[in-house]
Tab-separated table of C-alpha atoms and ligand atoms in Angstrom:
chain	number	residue	atom	x	y	z
A	861	MET	CA	-0.068	0.173	-0.065
A	862	LYS	CA	2.757	2.296	0.901
A	863	ARG	CA	4.491	1.729	-2.104
A	864	LEU	CA	1.445	2.049	-4.325
A	865	VAL	CA	1.050	5.866	-2.429
A	866	GLY	CA	4.681	6.379	-3.172
A	867	ARG	CA	4.458	5.870	-6.737
A	868	LEU	CA	1.307	7.450	-7.101
A	869	LEU	CA	2.964	10.541	-5.647
A	870	GLY	CA	6.208	10.055	-8.103
A	871	LEU	CA	3.939	9.895	-10.754
A	872	ALA	CA	1.815	13.155	-9.748
A	873	LEU	CA	5.085	15.050	-9.273
A	874	CYS	CA	6.212	14.151	-12.377
A	875	PHE	CA	3.208	15.333	-14.141
A	876	GLY	CA	3.132	18.114	-11.825
A	877	LEU	CA	6.887	18.997	-13.298
A	878	PHE	CA	5.905	18.294	-16.703
A	879	GLY	CA	3.030	20.398	-16.756
A	880	PHE	CA	5.007	23.303	-14.973
A	881	ALA	CA	7.524	22.709	-17.872
A	882	LEU	CA	4.652	23.217	-20.505
A	883	SER	CA	3.216	26.053	-18.987
A	884	ALA	CA	6.299	27.981	-18.038
A	885	PRO	CA	8.865	27.581	-20.743
A	886	ALA	CA	12.513	28.359	-19.855
A	887	PHE	CA	13.613	31.001	-22.018
A	888	LYS	CA	17.157	31.545	-22.902
A	889	THR	CA	19.001	34.600	-21.960
A	890	LYS	CA	21.788	36.352	-23.621
A	891	LYS	CA	24.019	38.976	-22.410
A	892	GLN	CA	24.000	42.528	-23.466
A	893	GLY	CA	26.102	43.133	-26.438
A	894	GLU	CA	25.898	39.563	-27.763
A	895	LYS	CA	23.935	39.241	-31.025
A	896	VAL	CA	20.091	39.195	-30.460
A	897	VAL	CA	18.084	38.221	-33.648
A	898	ILE	CA	14.492	39.451	-33.314
A	899	ALA	CA	12.092	38.326	-36.377
A	900	GLY	CA	9.137	40.744	-37.061
A	901	ILE	CA	6.174	39.387	-39.244
A	902	GLY	CA	3.622	41.807	-40.647
A	903	LYS	CA	0.291	41.300	-42.670
A	904	SER	CA	0.964	42.942	-45.893
A	905	ILE	CA	3.095	45.272	-48.242
A	906	HIS	CA	1.812	48.712	-47.412
A	907	ALA	CA	3.137	52.018	-46.182
A	908	TYR	CA	1.450	51.169	-42.664
A	909	TRP	CA	3.703	48.118	-42.366
A	910	ARG	CA	6.646	50.180	-43.693
A	911	GLU	CA	6.039	52.105	-40.664
A	912	VAL	CA	6.154	49.370	-38.359
A	913	GLU	CA	9.474	48.096	-39.837
A	914	LEU	CA	11.044	51.819	-39.435
A	915	GLY	CA	9.965	51.360	-35.837
A	916	MET	CA	11.859	48.200	-35.584
A	917	ARG	CA	15.042	49.179	-37.638
A	918	ALA	CA	14.888	52.488	-35.300
A	919	ALA	CA	15.275	50.009	-32.175
A	920	GLU	CA	17.811	48.155	-33.924
A	921	LYS	CA	19.963	50.959	-34.367
A	922	LYS	CA	19.704	51.863	-30.636
A	923	LEU	CA	20.075	48.404	-29.203
A	924	LYS	CA	23.519	46.953	-29.053
A	925	GLY	CA	23.946	43.685	-30.988
A	926	CYS	CA	20.272	43.774	-31.981
A	927	GLN	CA	19.557	42.565	-35.466
A	928	VAL	CA	15.877	42.675	-37.054
A	929	ARG	CA	14.551	40.118	-39.622
A	930	TRP	CA	11.600	41.539	-41.351
A	931	PHE	CA	8.932	39.886	-43.393
A	932	VAL	CA	5.545	40.708	-44.668
A	933	PRO	CA	3.475	38.798	-47.667
A	934	PRO	CA	2.185	40.890	-50.495
A	935	LYS	CA	-1.357	40.550	-49.148
A	936	GLU	CA	-3.252	38.810	-46.614
A	937	ASP	CA	-1.708	35.406	-46.416
A	938	VAL	CA	-2.155	33.236	-43.557
A	939	ARG	CA	-0.202	30.305	-44.917
A	940	ALA	CA	2.861	32.543	-45.364
A	941	GLN	CA	2.685	33.666	-42.176
A	942	VAL	CA	2.616	30.693	-40.571
A	943	SER	CA	5.519	29.075	-42.678
A	944	THR	CA	7.789	31.892	-42.089
A	945	PHE	CA	7.146	31.858	-38.435
A	946	GLU	CA	8.134	28.195	-38.557
A	947	SER	CA	11.315	28.942	-40.332
A	948	PHE	CA	12.380	31.709	-38.149
A	949	ILE	CA	12.085	29.062	-35.397
A	950	ALA	CA	14.252	26.675	-37.418
A	951	GLN	CA	16.984	29.656	-37.959
A	952	GLY	CA	17.175	29.937	-34.315
A	953	VAL	CA	16.319	33.533	-34.155
A	954	ASP	CA	16.275	34.746	-30.390
A	955	ALA	CA	12.462	36.401	-30.303
A	956	ILE	CA	9.598	36.789	-32.706
A	957	VAL	CA	6.828	39.483	-32.931
A	958	ILE	CA	3.803	38.995	-35.246
A	959	GLY	CA	0.517	40.536	-36.253
A	960	PRO	CA	-1.470	37.159	-36.981
A	961	SER	CA	-3.966	37.549	-39.750
A	962	ASN	CA	-5.862	34.441	-38.408
A	963	PRO	CA	-5.084	34.121	-34.798
A	964	ALA	CA	-6.503	30.412	-34.729
A	965	ALA	CA	-3.930	29.526	-37.516
A	966	ILE	CA	-0.695	30.653	-35.596
A	967	LYS	CA	-1.570	29.203	-32.042
A	968	GLY	CA	0.398	25.735	-32.977
A	969	ALA	CA	3.640	27.798	-34.080
A	970	VAL	CA	3.644	30.060	-31.243
A	971	LYS	CA	3.406	27.236	-28.703
A	972	LYS	CA	6.145	25.500	-30.447
A	973	ALA	CA	8.590	28.861	-30.131
A	974	LEU	CA	7.552	29.316	-26.671
A	975	SER	CA	8.320	25.756	-25.642
A	976	ALA	CA	11.812	26.263	-27.582
A	977	GLY	CA	12.720	29.095	-25.440
A	978	ILE	CA	11.811	31.724	-27.673
A	979	PRO	CA	9.689	34.679	-26.421
A	980	VAL	CA	6.899	35.842	-28.852
A	981	ILE	CA	4.800	38.915	-28.758
A	982	THR	CA	1.875	40.214	-31.029
A	983	PHE	CA	1.635	43.625	-32.504
A	984	ASP	CA	-0.922	45.323	-34.334
A	985	THR	CA	-3.443	42.557	-34.003
A	986	ASP	CA	-3.553	40.131	-31.121
A	987	ALA	CA	-3.935	36.140	-31.050
A	988	PRO	CA	-4.830	36.543	-26.893
A	989	ASP	CA	-5.135	32.678	-26.473
A	990	SER	CA	-2.002	31.675	-28.107
A	991	GLY	CA	0.011	32.104	-25.112
A	992	ARG	CA	1.992	34.822	-26.535
A	993	LEU	CA	3.485	36.819	-23.837
A	994	LEU	CA	2.086	40.148	-24.546
A	995	TYR	CA	0.308	42.485	-27.272
A	996	VAL	CA	1.612	45.653	-28.348
A	997	GLY	CA	-0.819	47.827	-30.321
A	998	THR	CA	-4.189	49.527	-30.568
A	999	ASP	CA	-7.071	48.860	-28.243
A	1000	ASN	CA	-9.104	47.918	-31.366
A	1001	TYR	CA	-12.689	47.443	-30.065
A	1002	LYS	CA	-12.264	51.116	-28.373
A	1003	ALA	CA	-10.919	52.507	-31.807
A	1004	GLY	CA	-13.811	50.923	-33.764
A	1005	TYR	CA	-16.213	52.485	-31.191
A	1006	GLU	CA	-14.547	55.873	-31.649
A	1007	ALA	CA	-14.816	55.434	-35.392
A	1008	GLY	CA	-18.703	54.622	-34.989
A	1009	LYS	CA	-19.362	57.629	-32.705
A	1010	VAL	CA	-17.750	59.843	-35.547
A	1011	MET	CA	-19.618	58.301	-38.187
A	1012	VAL	CA	-23.024	58.859	-36.263
A	1013	LYS	CA	-21.728	62.521	-36.038
A	1014	VAL	CA	-20.897	63.137	-39.597
A	1015	LEU	CA	-23.893	61.569	-41.021
A	1016	ASN	CA	-26.209	63.259	-38.519
A	1017	GLY	CA	-27.404	60.263	-36.781
A	1018	LYS	CA	-28.840	58.724	-40.135
A	1019	GLY	CA	-28.042	57.170	-43.243
A	1020	LYS	CA	-26.756	53.835	-45.155
A	1021	VAL	CA	-22.929	52.906	-44.366
A	1022	ALA	CA	-21.001	50.124	-46.052
A	1023	ILE	CA	-18.088	48.514	-44.174
A	1024	CYS	CA	-14.704	47.654	-46.252
A	1025	THR	CA	-12.086	45.607	-44.727
A	1026	GLY	CA	-9.149	43.484	-45.401
A	1027	SER	CA	-9.794	40.728	-43.212
A	1028	LEU	CA	-12.695	38.594	-41.653
A	1029	THR	CA	-10.361	36.598	-39.359
A	1030	ALA	CA	-7.659	38.779	-38.043
A	1031	LEU	CA	-8.749	40.162	-34.606
A	1032	ASN	CA	-8.243	43.833	-35.038
A	1033	SER	CA	-10.746	43.851	-37.932
A	1034	VAL	CA	-13.351	41.797	-36.089
A	1035	GLN	CA	-12.890	44.165	-33.393
A	1036	ARG	CA	-13.047	47.386	-35.130
A	1037	MET	CA	-16.216	46.029	-36.704
A	1038	GLU	CA	-17.787	45.157	-33.628
A	1039	GLY	CA	-16.903	48.332	-31.852
A	1040	PHE	CA	-18.314	50.166	-34.768
A	1041	LYS	CA	-21.544	48.665	-34.780
A	1042	ALA	CA	-21.878	49.035	-30.786
A	1043	ALA	CA	-21.630	52.603	-31.630
A	1044	LEU	CA	-24.189	52.842	-33.936
A	1045	LYS	CA	-26.983	51.244	-31.654
A	1046	GLY	CA	-29.891	53.187	-31.014
A	1047	THR	CA	-29.317	55.663	-33.995
A	1048	GLN	CA	-30.656	55.483	-37.770
A	1049	VAL	CA	-27.216	54.863	-39.057
A	1050	GLN	CA	-27.564	51.342	-40.830
A	1051	ILE	CA	-24.805	48.877	-42.222
A	1052	VAL	CA	-25.827	47.754	-45.522
A	1053	GLU	CA	-23.131	45.431	-46.362
A	1054	THR	CA	-19.446	44.037	-45.526
A	1055	TYR	CA	-16.998	43.872	-48.322
A	1056	ASN	CA	-13.771	42.087	-47.734
A	1057	ASP	CA	-10.749	42.373	-49.798
A	1058	GLY	CA	-7.964	40.321	-48.216
A	1059	GLU	CA	-5.643	43.245	-48.269
A	1060	ASP	CA	-5.509	43.536	-51.870
A	1061	LYS	CA	-5.502	46.906	-53.246
A	1062	ALA	CA	-7.067	46.321	-56.467
A	1063	LYS	CA	-9.837	44.509	-54.783
A	1064	ALA	CA	-10.563	46.846	-52.202
A	1065	LEU	CA	-11.053	49.630	-54.964
A	1066	ALA	CA	-13.271	47.027	-56.744
A	1067	ASN	CA	-15.380	46.486	-53.726
A	1068	ALA	CA	-15.772	50.338	-53.052
A	1069	GLN	CA	-17.156	50.578	-56.591
A	1070	ALA	CA	-19.398	47.718	-56.434
A	1071	ALA	CA	-21.069	49.403	-53.065
A	1072	LEU	CA	-21.498	52.679	-54.672
A	1073	GLN	CA	-23.310	50.856	-57.608
A	1074	LYS	CA	-25.557	48.629	-55.674
A	1075	TYR	CA	-26.470	51.403	-53.042
A	1076	PRO	CA	-26.741	54.558	-55.003
A	1077	ASP	CA	-28.186	56.024	-51.560
A	1078	LEU	CA	-25.122	55.093	-49.811
A	1079	SER	CA	-24.154	57.884	-47.393
A	1080	GLY	CA	-20.907	56.360	-45.646
A	1081	PHE	CA	-17.929	54.167	-45.980
A	1082	TYR	CA	-16.337	52.582	-42.913
A	1083	GLY	CA	-12.830	51.744	-44.140
A	1084	VAL	CA	-11.442	49.204	-41.441
A	1085	TYR	CA	-7.877	48.829	-42.763
A	1086	ALA	CA	-5.277	51.100	-44.112
A	1087	PHE	CA	-6.114	50.005	-47.751
A	1088	ASN	CA	-9.909	50.837	-47.330
A	1089	GLY	CA	-10.050	54.585	-46.777
A	1090	PRO	CA	-7.716	55.579	-49.853
A	1091	ALA	CA	-9.656	52.932	-52.015
A	1092	CYS	CA	-13.092	54.360	-51.015
A	1093	ALA	CA	-11.899	57.982	-51.798
A	1094	GLN	CA	-10.939	56.856	-55.162
A	1095	ALA	CA	-14.158	55.253	-55.799
A	1096	VAL	CA	-16.218	58.174	-54.584
A	1097	LYS	CA	-14.269	60.570	-56.634
A	1098	MET	CA	-14.563	58.330	-59.620
A	1099	ALA	CA	-18.387	58.329	-59.195
A	1100	GLY	CA	-18.447	62.226	-58.810
A	1101	LYS	CA	-19.538	61.660	-55.374
A	1102	ALA	CA	-16.909	63.743	-53.538
A	1103	GLY	CA	-18.235	65.217	-50.546
A	1104	LYS	CA	-21.619	63.333	-50.809
A	1105	VAL	CA	-20.415	59.857	-49.400
A	1106	LYS	CA	-18.652	60.424	-46.094
A	1107	ILE	CA	-15.527	58.424	-45.441
A	1108	VAL	CA	-14.268	57.372	-41.541
A	1109	CYS	CA	-11.428	55.105	-41.756
A	1110	PHE	CA	-8.208	53.995	-40.296
A	1111	ASP	CA	-4.599	55.211	-40.439
A	1112	THR	CA	-2.635	58.167	-41.129
A	1113	THR	CA	-0.201	57.356	-44.020
A	1114	ALA	CA	0.947	60.191	-46.213
A	1115	GLU	CA	-1.990	59.056	-48.933
A	1116	HIS	CA	-4.628	59.387	-45.986
A	1117	MET	CA	-3.407	62.816	-44.979
A	1118	GLN	CA	-3.512	64.181	-48.596
A	1119	LEU	CA	-7.081	62.737	-48.998
A	1120	ILE	CA	-7.967	64.575	-45.750
A	1121	LYS	CA	-6.463	67.582	-47.096
A	1122	GLN	CA	-8.562	67.433	-50.206
A	1123	GLY	CA	-12.003	66.620	-48.244
A	1124	LEU	CA	-12.190	63.181	-49.609
A	1125	ILE	CA	-11.637	61.457	-45.842
A	1126	THR	CA	-13.729	63.129	-43.407
A	1127	ALA	CA	-12.121	61.396	-40.582
A	1128	THR	CA	-9.581	58.641	-39.759
A	1129	ILE	CA	-8.512	56.773	-36.484
A	1130	GLY	CA	-4.475	57.077	-36.311
A	1131	GLN	CA	-2.908	54.236	-35.023
A	1132	ARG	CA	0.689	54.385	-33.935
A	1133	PRO	CA	2.578	51.844	-36.093
A	1134	PHE	CA	5.880	53.106	-35.566
A	1135	MET	CA	5.633	52.907	-31.883
A	1136	MET	CA	4.096	49.205	-32.400
A	1137	GLY	CA	7.516	48.232	-34.063
A	1138	TYR	CA	9.717	50.025	-31.793
A	1139	ARG	CA	8.244	49.114	-28.281
A	1140	SER	CA	8.052	45.423	-29.749
A	1141	THR	CA	11.788	45.437	-30.556
A	1142	GLU	CA	12.694	47.007	-27.360
A	1143	ILE	CA	10.604	44.842	-25.338
A	1144	LEU	CA	11.780	41.526	-27.036
A	1145	TYR	CA	15.581	42.545	-26.609
A	1146	ARG	CA	15.022	43.313	-23.166
A	1147	MET	CA	13.119	40.021	-22.431
A	1148	VAL	CA	16.170	38.252	-24.224
A	1149	THR	CA	18.839	40.099	-22.287
A	1150	GLU	CA	17.044	40.592	-18.777
A	1151	GLY	CA	14.514	37.836	-18.646
A	1152	VAL	CA	11.097	37.632	-19.592
A	1153	ASP	CA	9.917	37.695	-15.858
A	1154	LYS	CA	11.835	40.807	-15.124
A	1155	VAL	CA	10.501	42.851	-18.192
A	1156	LEU	CA	6.827	41.571	-17.466
A	1157	ARG	CA	7.321	42.979	-13.613
A	1158	ASP	CA	8.659	46.340	-15.007
A	1159	LEU	CA	5.638	46.566	-17.388
A	1160	LYS	CA	3.564	45.622	-14.361
A	1161	MET	CA	1.979	42.836	-16.573
A	1162	ASP	CA	3.131	40.004	-14.307
A	1163	LYS	CA	0.143	39.599	-12.493
A	1164	LEU	CA	-2.297	39.743	-15.167
A	1165	PRO	CA	-3.409	36.573	-16.970
A	1166	THR	CA	-1.511	36.397	-20.369
A	1167	GLU	CA	-4.539	37.166	-22.710
A	1168	LYS	CA	-4.982	40.370	-20.662
A	1169	ARG	CA	-1.255	41.829	-21.145
A	1170	HIS	CA	-1.850	44.669	-23.476
A	1171	LEU	CA	0.366	47.607	-24.118
A	1172	ASP	CA	-1.968	50.290	-25.792
A	1173	THR	CA	-0.185	52.227	-28.210
A	1174	GLY	CA	-2.932	54.713	-28.439
A	1175	ILE	CA	-4.890	56.479	-31.069
A	1176	ASP	CA	-5.789	59.877	-32.541
A	1177	ILE	CA	-8.763	60.910	-34.208
A	1178	VAL	CA	-7.700	63.010	-37.182
A	1179	THR	CA	-9.663	65.458	-39.418
A	1180	LYS	CA	-8.581	68.402	-41.693
A	1181	ALA	CA	-9.262	70.654	-38.438
A	1182	ASN	CA	-6.636	69.145	-36.361
A	1183	MET	CA	-4.196	67.858	-38.897
A	1184	GLU	CA	-1.426	70.228	-38.057
A	1185	ALA	CA	-1.791	69.600	-34.606
A	1186	TYR	CA	-1.390	65.784	-34.831
A	1187	ARG	CA	1.597	66.293	-36.760
A	1188	ARG	CA	3.113	68.641	-33.878
A	1189	GLN	CA	2.200	65.739	-31.615
A	1190	LEU	CA	3.678	62.970	-33.617
A	1191	LEU	CA	6.872	64.848	-33.823
A	1192	LYS	CA	6.908	65.406	-29.803
A	1193	LEU	CA	6.544	61.633	-29.657
A	1194	GLY	CA	9.691	61.345	-31.862
A	1195	ILE	CA	7.515	59.387	-34.614
A	1196	PRO	CA	9.119	60.520	-37.932
A	1197	VAL	CA	6.574	62.335	-40.315
A	1198	GLN	CA	7.106	61.850	-44.052
A	1199	GLY	CA	5.216	62.643	-47.230
A	1200	TRP	CA	2.913	65.183	-45.944
B	1415	BGC	C1	-4.213	47.375	-39.721
B	1415	BGC	C2	-3.280	46.392	-40.231
B	1415	BGC	C3	-3.303	46.000	-41.839
B	1415	BGC	C4	-3.093	47.499	-42.462
B	1415	BGC	C5	-2.986	47.417	-43.851
B	1415	BGC	C6	-4.085	48.709	-40.325
B	1415	BGC	O1	-5.381	49.466	-40.075
B	1415	BGC	O2	-4.011	47.511	-38.587
B	1415	BGC	O3	-3.643	45.097	-39.519
B	1415	BGC	O4	-2.769	45.040	-42.244
B	1415	BGC	O5	-4.045	48.204	-41.998
B	1415	BGC	O6	-4.168	46.770	-44.566
C-alpha cells in the first residue's frame, strides 16, 4: 500500500513538473552586447507596415547587437505567415513578434516557439489565447467604437453605410467592426453590407465601386484597414460623389493625410505603427537580455492573465481641422512624419 502511494506521489510529481514545464517555458537569456536576432512578421506590403518596420529598425539601431529580420507577404496570407514563423524558429532567432492574420492558425507555431524558449509577442493585431507573452498595439474595439461615434456625428445620426475591410479573421478587423456596430446602436445609421478584400489593393477599389453601384443612396464608408480609406476615396471621386459619401477610416499614411486635406476622407483613426515596431523590438530585446519575468514585472503585467497583457499604443482621431496639431504631436512623440 505504502509503495503504491509512493508511486502515485512520484507520478503526480512527474506530471506536476512536466505540466509546469509546459506552462512556464524556460527562456534562454543572452548577455547585453551579444547578437540578438529579433524577427518581425507583418500582414501585407503597405506603407502602414513600412512604418512598423521603420520602428523596428530604429530600435535595432539603438540596441547593441540587435538584428532585425523582417517579413511581410504581398497581401493577406495566413499560410505564408505561419510557414515564415516556423522557418524563423528553425533559423534559431532569439525572439519573434507577429501581427497574425488569423489568430487560430498561428496558435500551434506560437506554442512551438515558446516551448523552444523563444519569446513571442504580437503587435497590431492579437492572438490572445495563443500563449504569446503580450500584445503591443491599438485597443481595436475601442478604436472601432470611436470610429462609429464619428460616423454617427458626420451623418447626423442617419444613413446607409458600407463596411470595407481587409480581413474577416484578424482580430483587429473583427474588433473594429464590433466596436463600430456597438456605437451605431440606437441611431438610424444602418450597415448595408460588409466587403472583404484580403488586403488586396485592386480588390479594395473594386469592392468600394461595387458598393456605390449597388447602393446609390449610400451615405458613408467605414474603411477598416489602411487600404480601405484611400480605395473608398478613389471610388467616391470616380463616381463624382466627393463630399456626398462620407469616409471614416483608419490610419494616417501620407496618402490618407493628402485625402483628408482634399476633403475626401472626413476623419481617420490614427494608430501608432512606428511605436508598435519600436516598442515590440525594445521589449523583446530586453526579454532576451534581462529575462522575460523581469520585463513583465517592469511593465506591471506579471500579475495579469496572459491574454490580458496589452500595451496600448494609443490612437488619435484626425480630421482636416486638427491635422497640423496631429503632426506636432507625432514629432513630439519622436515619430517621424513623412510625405505630408
Ligand atoms: C491594420 C493592419 C493592416 C493594415 C493594412 C491597418 O489598419 O491595423 O492590420 O494590415 O491596416 O491593411
